[in-house]
Amino acid sequence: MKELDTLQWRPALHYTPQRNWMNDPNGLVYYKGIYHLFYQYNPEGNVWGNMSWGHATSRNLLDWVEQPVALAANRTEEVFSGSIVVDAHNTSGLGSAALPPLVALYTSVYKPGSGHEPGVQAQSLAYSTDEGKTWRRYAHNPVLTLDPESSHFRDPKVSWYAPGGYWLMCAVVADAHVVKLYRSSNLIDWTFLSDFTLPDIPHHGALWEMPDLLPLPLDGNPANEKWVMIVNVNPWSIAGGSGAMYFVGRFDGTRFVPDDVAPAGSDPVRWQWLDHGADYYAAGTFSNAPGGKTVAIGWMGNWDYANDVPTTPWRGAMALPRELALKTVDGRPQLVFAPTESYASLVGRSPTTRIAQVGLVSSTQALPAVTRGVVQNIELTIEPGSAHRAGLVVRSSADGATGTRIFYDTQAQTLTVDRSHAGDTSFSRAYSPQHIANLPLHDGRLRLRVVVDRASVEVFADDGRAVVTDLILPTLADDRVSLFAEGGDASFRDIAVSDLSRMRQGRAHP
Ligand code: FRU
């Protein structure tokens, strides 16, 4: 497909590099008023390879500015995923009290001639003393290897464990379904703490990647802190292919113990997921985020078909940053998700069309022409009534043949995003048609926020109790919104469609 044709899929709200391939978010850190997003990047081309760390910065998690490549693959190694911390007290000795270093822990993947078996993975360190602009590799890398060396030991995520007064690292042995925990006083010398794994891995053959371990207050009560372990798993996700699962439990400074784990052999539905869509992977959280917030970013992609997504000259986008909270829902602690305040405020100042109520009986109704758009925030409450299915179609063509259907199924009590007729679906046989979240209604109504960007939908359901993130590839002409009820009546209330098309990536920092 020609470059001009695919520019219609360049997101306005989501970060993409100007050119070339991108996957996992890396080194998410906030420092001196700037959010840094590093990421797996191929500086040489538009498919996965030559893995390096690309870099973008933002003041508000919404306007991103691409920066020069931070850590490039070289003669001896490729640079796989990892994390960054602010070494405020210069524990590493790599900066000074006046100029505390930013310290990155990343995975070295060794090449022939490196002195390691080709393909071996180990954890290495790089640092910056100019607020993240330029990066130097530590002279005595790697800082952590397995014995015997492994070619699946990767994705170090480092945080400060305040109760113990030490740095904590989790990293995976991806093919062994193990998260390994380590501690350090200086980010250089690491001591093994424990392994986290499951007694009966339900998904042999899948990889565990990109772990994250973080504390969150339950129901906003700081006296009731729980720990959340995020494990990205590929394939075997709830929507097929790659996905982000999590466990809620306790951490005593050495060991993470989940509160409850689905029985052996159970279906992915029994596990907990950050997202129920096909395109949310490698999710991790920001270090040093202001205001005590926990903000996550995931890669809006799926390894099943990521290399085939027909965009050029770039391939890969990040999902919207989200705030995470832990809430008791249906009797158990669960993550809930909200777009960031900066996103909510963008919606608040954008032109918005409001419709108080629409009632439908087994029919479809287009919303007025003023709601047409390809970059929009749609909020509404659905009361499914006697309908079997009730919902909306976004990015719909004039004849309704093309569109992404988002609906509630009253019998199954599920929310579905159906992208089987969303536009171009031909680029990969692995591009899955439907993604479903279990969502029993609490009071017969469902509140939805749908974020539509040129090549994606993100559906936040019921105050962020479930999110479905999916890539879609419609044409610019597919810009209509409609509502529908099947097999009975349904009511739609408090509909608000905001036009966010004035948003544009890549501007200078305000
Ligand atoms: C996850 C992942 C990581 C690895 C990186 C390589 O998507 O496979 O485990 O570090 O991507 O690009």
mmCIF file of C-alpha atoms in Angstrom, residues 126-287:
data_model
loop_
_atom_site.group_PDB
_atom_site.id
_atom_site.type_symbol
_atom_site.label_atom_id
_atom_site.label_comp_id
_atom_site.label_asym_id
_atom_site.label_seq_id
_atom_site.Cartn_x
_atom_site.Cartn_y
_atom_site.Cartn_z
ATOM 1 C CA ALA A 126 23.105 2.738 30.894
ATOM 2 C CA TYR A 127 22.902 6.184 32.428
ATOM 3 C CA SER A 128 22.235 9.794 31.633
ATOM 4 C CA THR A 129 23.434 12.865 33.489
ATOM 5 C CA ASP A 130 21.684 15.355 31.221
ATOM 6 C CA GLU A 131 18.069 14.616 32.156
ATOM 7 C CA GLY A 132 17.655 11.787 29.663
ATOM 8 C CA LYS A 133 18.970 13.491 26.527
ATOM 9 C CA THR A 134 22.058 11.340 26.015
ATOM 10 C CA TRP A 135 22.910 7.898 27.332
ATOM 11 C CA ARG A 136 26.149 6.099 28.089
ATOM 12 C CA ARG A 137 26.546 2.358 28.545
ATOM 13 C CA TYR A 138 28.108 1.321 31.860
ATOM 14 C CA ALA A 139 31.707 0.172 31.410
ATOM 15 C CA HIS A 140 31.267 -3.202 33.148
ATOM 16 C CA ASN A 141 28.101 -4.528 31.532
ATOM 17 C CA PRO A 142 26.284 -6.830 31.939
ATOM 18 C CA VAL A 143 25.294 -6.286 35.570
ATOM 19 C CA LEU A 144 23.165 -9.427 35.831
ATOM 20 C CA THR A 145 23.338 -12.776 34.039
ATOM 21 C CA LEU A 146 21.869 -16.189 34.749
ATOM 22 C CA ASP A 147 24.163 -19.119 35.397
ATOM 23 C CA PRO A 148 24.052 -20.948 33.053
ATOM 24 C CA GLU A 149 23.347 -18.063 30.700
ATOM 25 C CA SER A 150 19.863 -17.931 29.194
ATOM 26 C CA SER A 151 18.552 -16.642 25.909
ATOM 27 C CA HIS A 152 15.192 -15.790 27.498
ATOM 28 C CA PHE A 153 16.236 -13.696 30.514
ATOM 29 C CA ARG A 154 14.905 -10.192 29.908
ATOM 30 C CA ASP A 155 12.773 -7.102 30.514
ATOM 31 C CA PRO A 156 14.120 -5.737 33.855
ATOM 32 C CA LYS A 157 11.676 -3.429 35.640
ATOM 33 C CA VAL A 158 13.257 -1.527 38.529
ATOM 34 C CA SER A 159 11.565 0.378 41.348
ATOM 35 C CA TRP A 160 12.522 1.760 44.763
ATOM 36 C CA TYR A 161 11.233 -0.439 47.597
ATOM 37 C CA ALA A 162 10.873 2.143 50.346
ATOM 38 C CA PRO A 163 10.036 -0.186 53.294
ATOM 39 C CA GLY A 164 13.309 -2.076 52.732
ATOM 40 C CA GLY A 165 15.361 0.864 51.481
ATOM 41 C CA TYR A 166 16.594 -0.914 48.340
ATOM 42 C CA TRP A 167 16.089 -1.125 44.613
ATOM 43 C CA LEU A 168 13.862 -3.941 43.457
ATOM 44 C CA MET A 169 14.081 -5.567 40.038
ATOM 45 C CA CYS A 170 11.731 -8.005 38.391
ATOM 46 C CA ALA A 171 12.707 -9.701 35.139
ATOM 47 C CA VAL A 172 11.442 -12.776 33.324
ATOM 48 C CA VAL A 173 12.790 -16.044 32.134
ATOM 49 C CA ALA A 174 10.245 -15.834 29.363
ATOM 50 C CA ASP A 175 10.053 -19.454 28.225
ATOM 51 C CA ALA A 176 10.071 -20.819 31.803
ATOM 52 C CA HIS A 177 7.091 -18.658 32.932
ATOM 53 C CA VAL A 178 9.069 -17.232 35.808
ATOM 54 C CA VAL A 179 9.392 -13.703 37.154
ATOM 55 C CA LYS A 180 12.668 -13.403 39.065
ATOM 56 C CA LEU A 181 13.022 -10.774 41.791
ATOM 57 C CA TYR A 182 16.322 -9.169 42.831
ATOM 58 C CA ARG A 183 17.457 -6.383 45.155
ATOM 59 C CA SER A 184 20.312 -3.913 45.004
ATOM 60 C CA SER A 185 21.695 -0.969 46.949
ATOM 61 C CA ASN A 186 23.424 0.627 43.935
ATOM 62 C CA LEU A 187 21.614 -0.590 40.772
ATOM 63 C CA ILE A 188 24.838 -2.397 39.775
ATOM 64 C CA ASP A 189 25.168 -5.369 42.151
ATOM 65 C CA TRP A 190 22.024 -7.495 42.299
ATOM 66 C CA THR A 191 21.067 -10.199 44.808
ATOM 67 C CA PHE A 192 18.447 -12.835 44.043
ATOM 68 C CA LEU A 193 15.290 -12.673 46.184
ATOM 69 C CA SER A 194 12.718 -15.122 44.833
ATOM 70 C CA ASP A 195 10.894 -16.596 41.853
ATOM 71 C CA PHE A 196 7.242 -16.004 41.067
ATOM 72 C CA THR A 197 5.589 -18.650 38.944
ATOM 73 C CA LEU A 198 2.346 -20.649 38.929
ATOM 74 C CA PRO A 199 1.904 -24.202 40.147
ATOM 75 C CA ASP A 200 0.176 -25.308 36.952
ATOM 76 C CA ILE A 201 0.997 -23.134 33.992
ATOM 77 C CA PRO A 202 -2.140 -23.219 31.862
ATOM 78 C CA HIS A 203 -0.321 -21.976 28.817
ATOM 79 C CA HIS A 204 2.705 -24.085 27.936
ATOM 80 C CA GLY A 205 4.502 -22.679 24.926
ATOM 81 C CA ALA A 206 3.539 -19.114 25.759
ATOM 82 C CA LEU A 207 6.119 -16.556 26.871
ATOM 83 C CA TRP A 208 6.044 -14.419 29.999
ATOM 84 C CA GLU A 209 7.370 -10.946 29.182
ATOM 85 C CA MET A 210 7.554 -7.392 30.560
ATOM 86 C CA PRO A 211 6.779 -7.885 34.278
ATOM 87 C CA ASP A 212 5.921 -5.038 36.643
ATOM 88 C CA LEU A 213 5.384 -5.168 40.404
ATOM 89 C CA LEU A 214 3.736 -2.218 42.107
ATOM 90 C CA PRO A 215 1.799 -1.277 45.239
ATOM 91 C CA LEU A 216 -1.694 0.236 45.081
ATOM 92 C CA PRO A 217 -4.110 1.188 47.846
ATOM 93 C CA LEU A 218 -7.304 -0.880 47.773
ATOM 94 C CA ASP A 219 -10.409 1.305 47.429
ATOM 95 C CA GLY A 220 -8.252 4.392 47.923
ATOM 96 C CA ASN A 221 -7.332 3.389 51.479
ATOM 97 C CA PRO A 222 -3.567 3.870 52.025
ATOM 98 C CA ALA A 223 -3.751 1.650 55.116
ATOM 99 C CA ASN A 224 -4.848 -1.230 52.905
ATOM 100 C CA GLU A 225 -2.094 -1.556 50.351
ATOM 101 C CA LYS A 226 -1.976 -4.503 47.955
ATOM 102 C CA TRP A 227 0.655 -5.435 45.392
ATOM 103 C CA VAL A 228 -0.073 -5.968 41.731
ATOM 104 C CA MET A 229 2.122 -8.144 39.521
ATOM 105 C CA ILE A 230 1.667 -7.471 35.820
ATOM 106 C CA VAL A 231 2.808 -10.255 33.500
ATOM 107 C CA ASN A 232 2.490 -9.822 29.763
ATOM 108 C CA VAL A 233 1.834 -13.170 28.108
ATOM 109 C CA ASN A 234 2.193 -14.144 24.472
ATOM 110 C CA PRO A 235 0.252 -15.923 23.092
ATOM 111 C CA TRP A 236 -2.698 -17.160 25.229
ATOM 112 C CA SER A 237 -4.290 -13.801 25.958
ATOM 113 C CA ILE A 238 -8.002 -13.319 26.609
ATOM 114 C CA ALA A 239 -8.413 -11.940 23.060
ATOM 115 C CA GLY A 240 -5.927 -14.316 21.427
ATOM 116 C CA GLY A 241 -2.222 -13.695 20.912
ATOM 117 C CA SER A 242 -0.514 -11.204 23.222
ATOM 118 C CA GLY A 243 -2.114 -9.650 26.301
ATOM 119 C CA ALA A 244 -1.425 -8.173 29.720
ATOM 120 C CA MET A 245 -2.523 -10.235 32.731
ATOM 121 C CA TYR A 246 -2.165 -9.325 36.378
ATOM 122 C CA PHE A 247 -2.268 -10.823 39.849
ATOM 123 C CA VAL A 248 -3.222 -9.084 43.089
ATOM 124 C CA GLY A 249 -1.423 -10.197 46.226
ATOM 125 C CA ARG A 250 1.124 -9.488 48.947
ATOM 126 C CA PHE A 251 4.799 -8.624 48.777
ATOM 127 C CA ASP A 252 6.973 -8.856 51.895
ATOM 128 C CA GLY A 253 10.178 -7.467 50.411
ATOM 129 C CA THR A 254 11.292 -10.885 49.210
ATOM 130 C CA ARG A 255 8.376 -12.796 47.802
ATOM 131 C CA PHE A 256 5.204 -11.960 45.892
ATOM 132 C CA VAL A 257 2.247 -14.199 46.800
ATOM 133 C CA PRO A 258 -0.982 -13.822 44.804
ATOM 134 C CA ASP A 259 -4.238 -13.846 46.794
ATOM 135 C CA ASP A 260 -5.944 -16.231 44.478
ATOM 136 C CA VAL A 261 -5.067 -17.888 41.242
ATOM 137 C CA ALA A 262 -7.477 -19.463 38.770
ATOM 138 C CA PRO A 263 -7.592 -23.268 38.973
ATOM 139 C CA ALA A 264 -5.211 -25.250 36.794
ATOM 140 C CA GLY A 265 -6.399 -25.705 33.241
ATOM 141 C CA SER A 266 -8.852 -22.819 33.359
ATOM 142 C CA ASP A 267 -9.656 -20.662 30.394
ATOM 143 C CA PRO A 268 -8.078 -17.174 30.017
ATOM 144 C CA VAL A 269 -11.503 -15.787 30.998
ATOM 145 C CA ARG A 270 -10.814 -16.891 34.582
ATOM 146 C CA TRP A 271 -7.688 -14.742 34.804
ATOM 147 C CA GLN A 272 -7.431 -10.987 35.252
ATOM 148 C CA TRP A 273 -6.452 -8.761 32.312
ATOM 149 C CA LEU A 274 -5.543 -5.113 31.883
ATOM 150 C CA ASP A 275 -7.428 -5.137 28.615
ATOM 151 C CA HIS A 276 -9.873 -7.417 26.807
ATOM 152 C CA GLY A 277 -8.965 -6.299 23.291
ATOM 153 C CA ALA A 278 -6.433 -7.722 20.877
ATOM 154 C CA ASP A 279 -4.038 -4.772 20.897
ATOM 155 C CA TYR A 280 -2.732 -4.033 24.369
ATOM 156 C CA TYR A 281 0.622 -5.563 25.233
ATOM 157 C CA ALA A 282 3.893 -5.012 27.069
ATOM 158 C CA ALA A 283 2.102 -2.687 29.476
ATOM 159 C CA GLY A 284 4.140 -1.129 32.239
ATOM 160 C CA THR A 285 3.960 1.805 34.643
ATOM 161 C CA PHE A 286 5.785 5.122 35.001
ATOM 162 C CA SER A 287 8.496 5.521 37.555
#
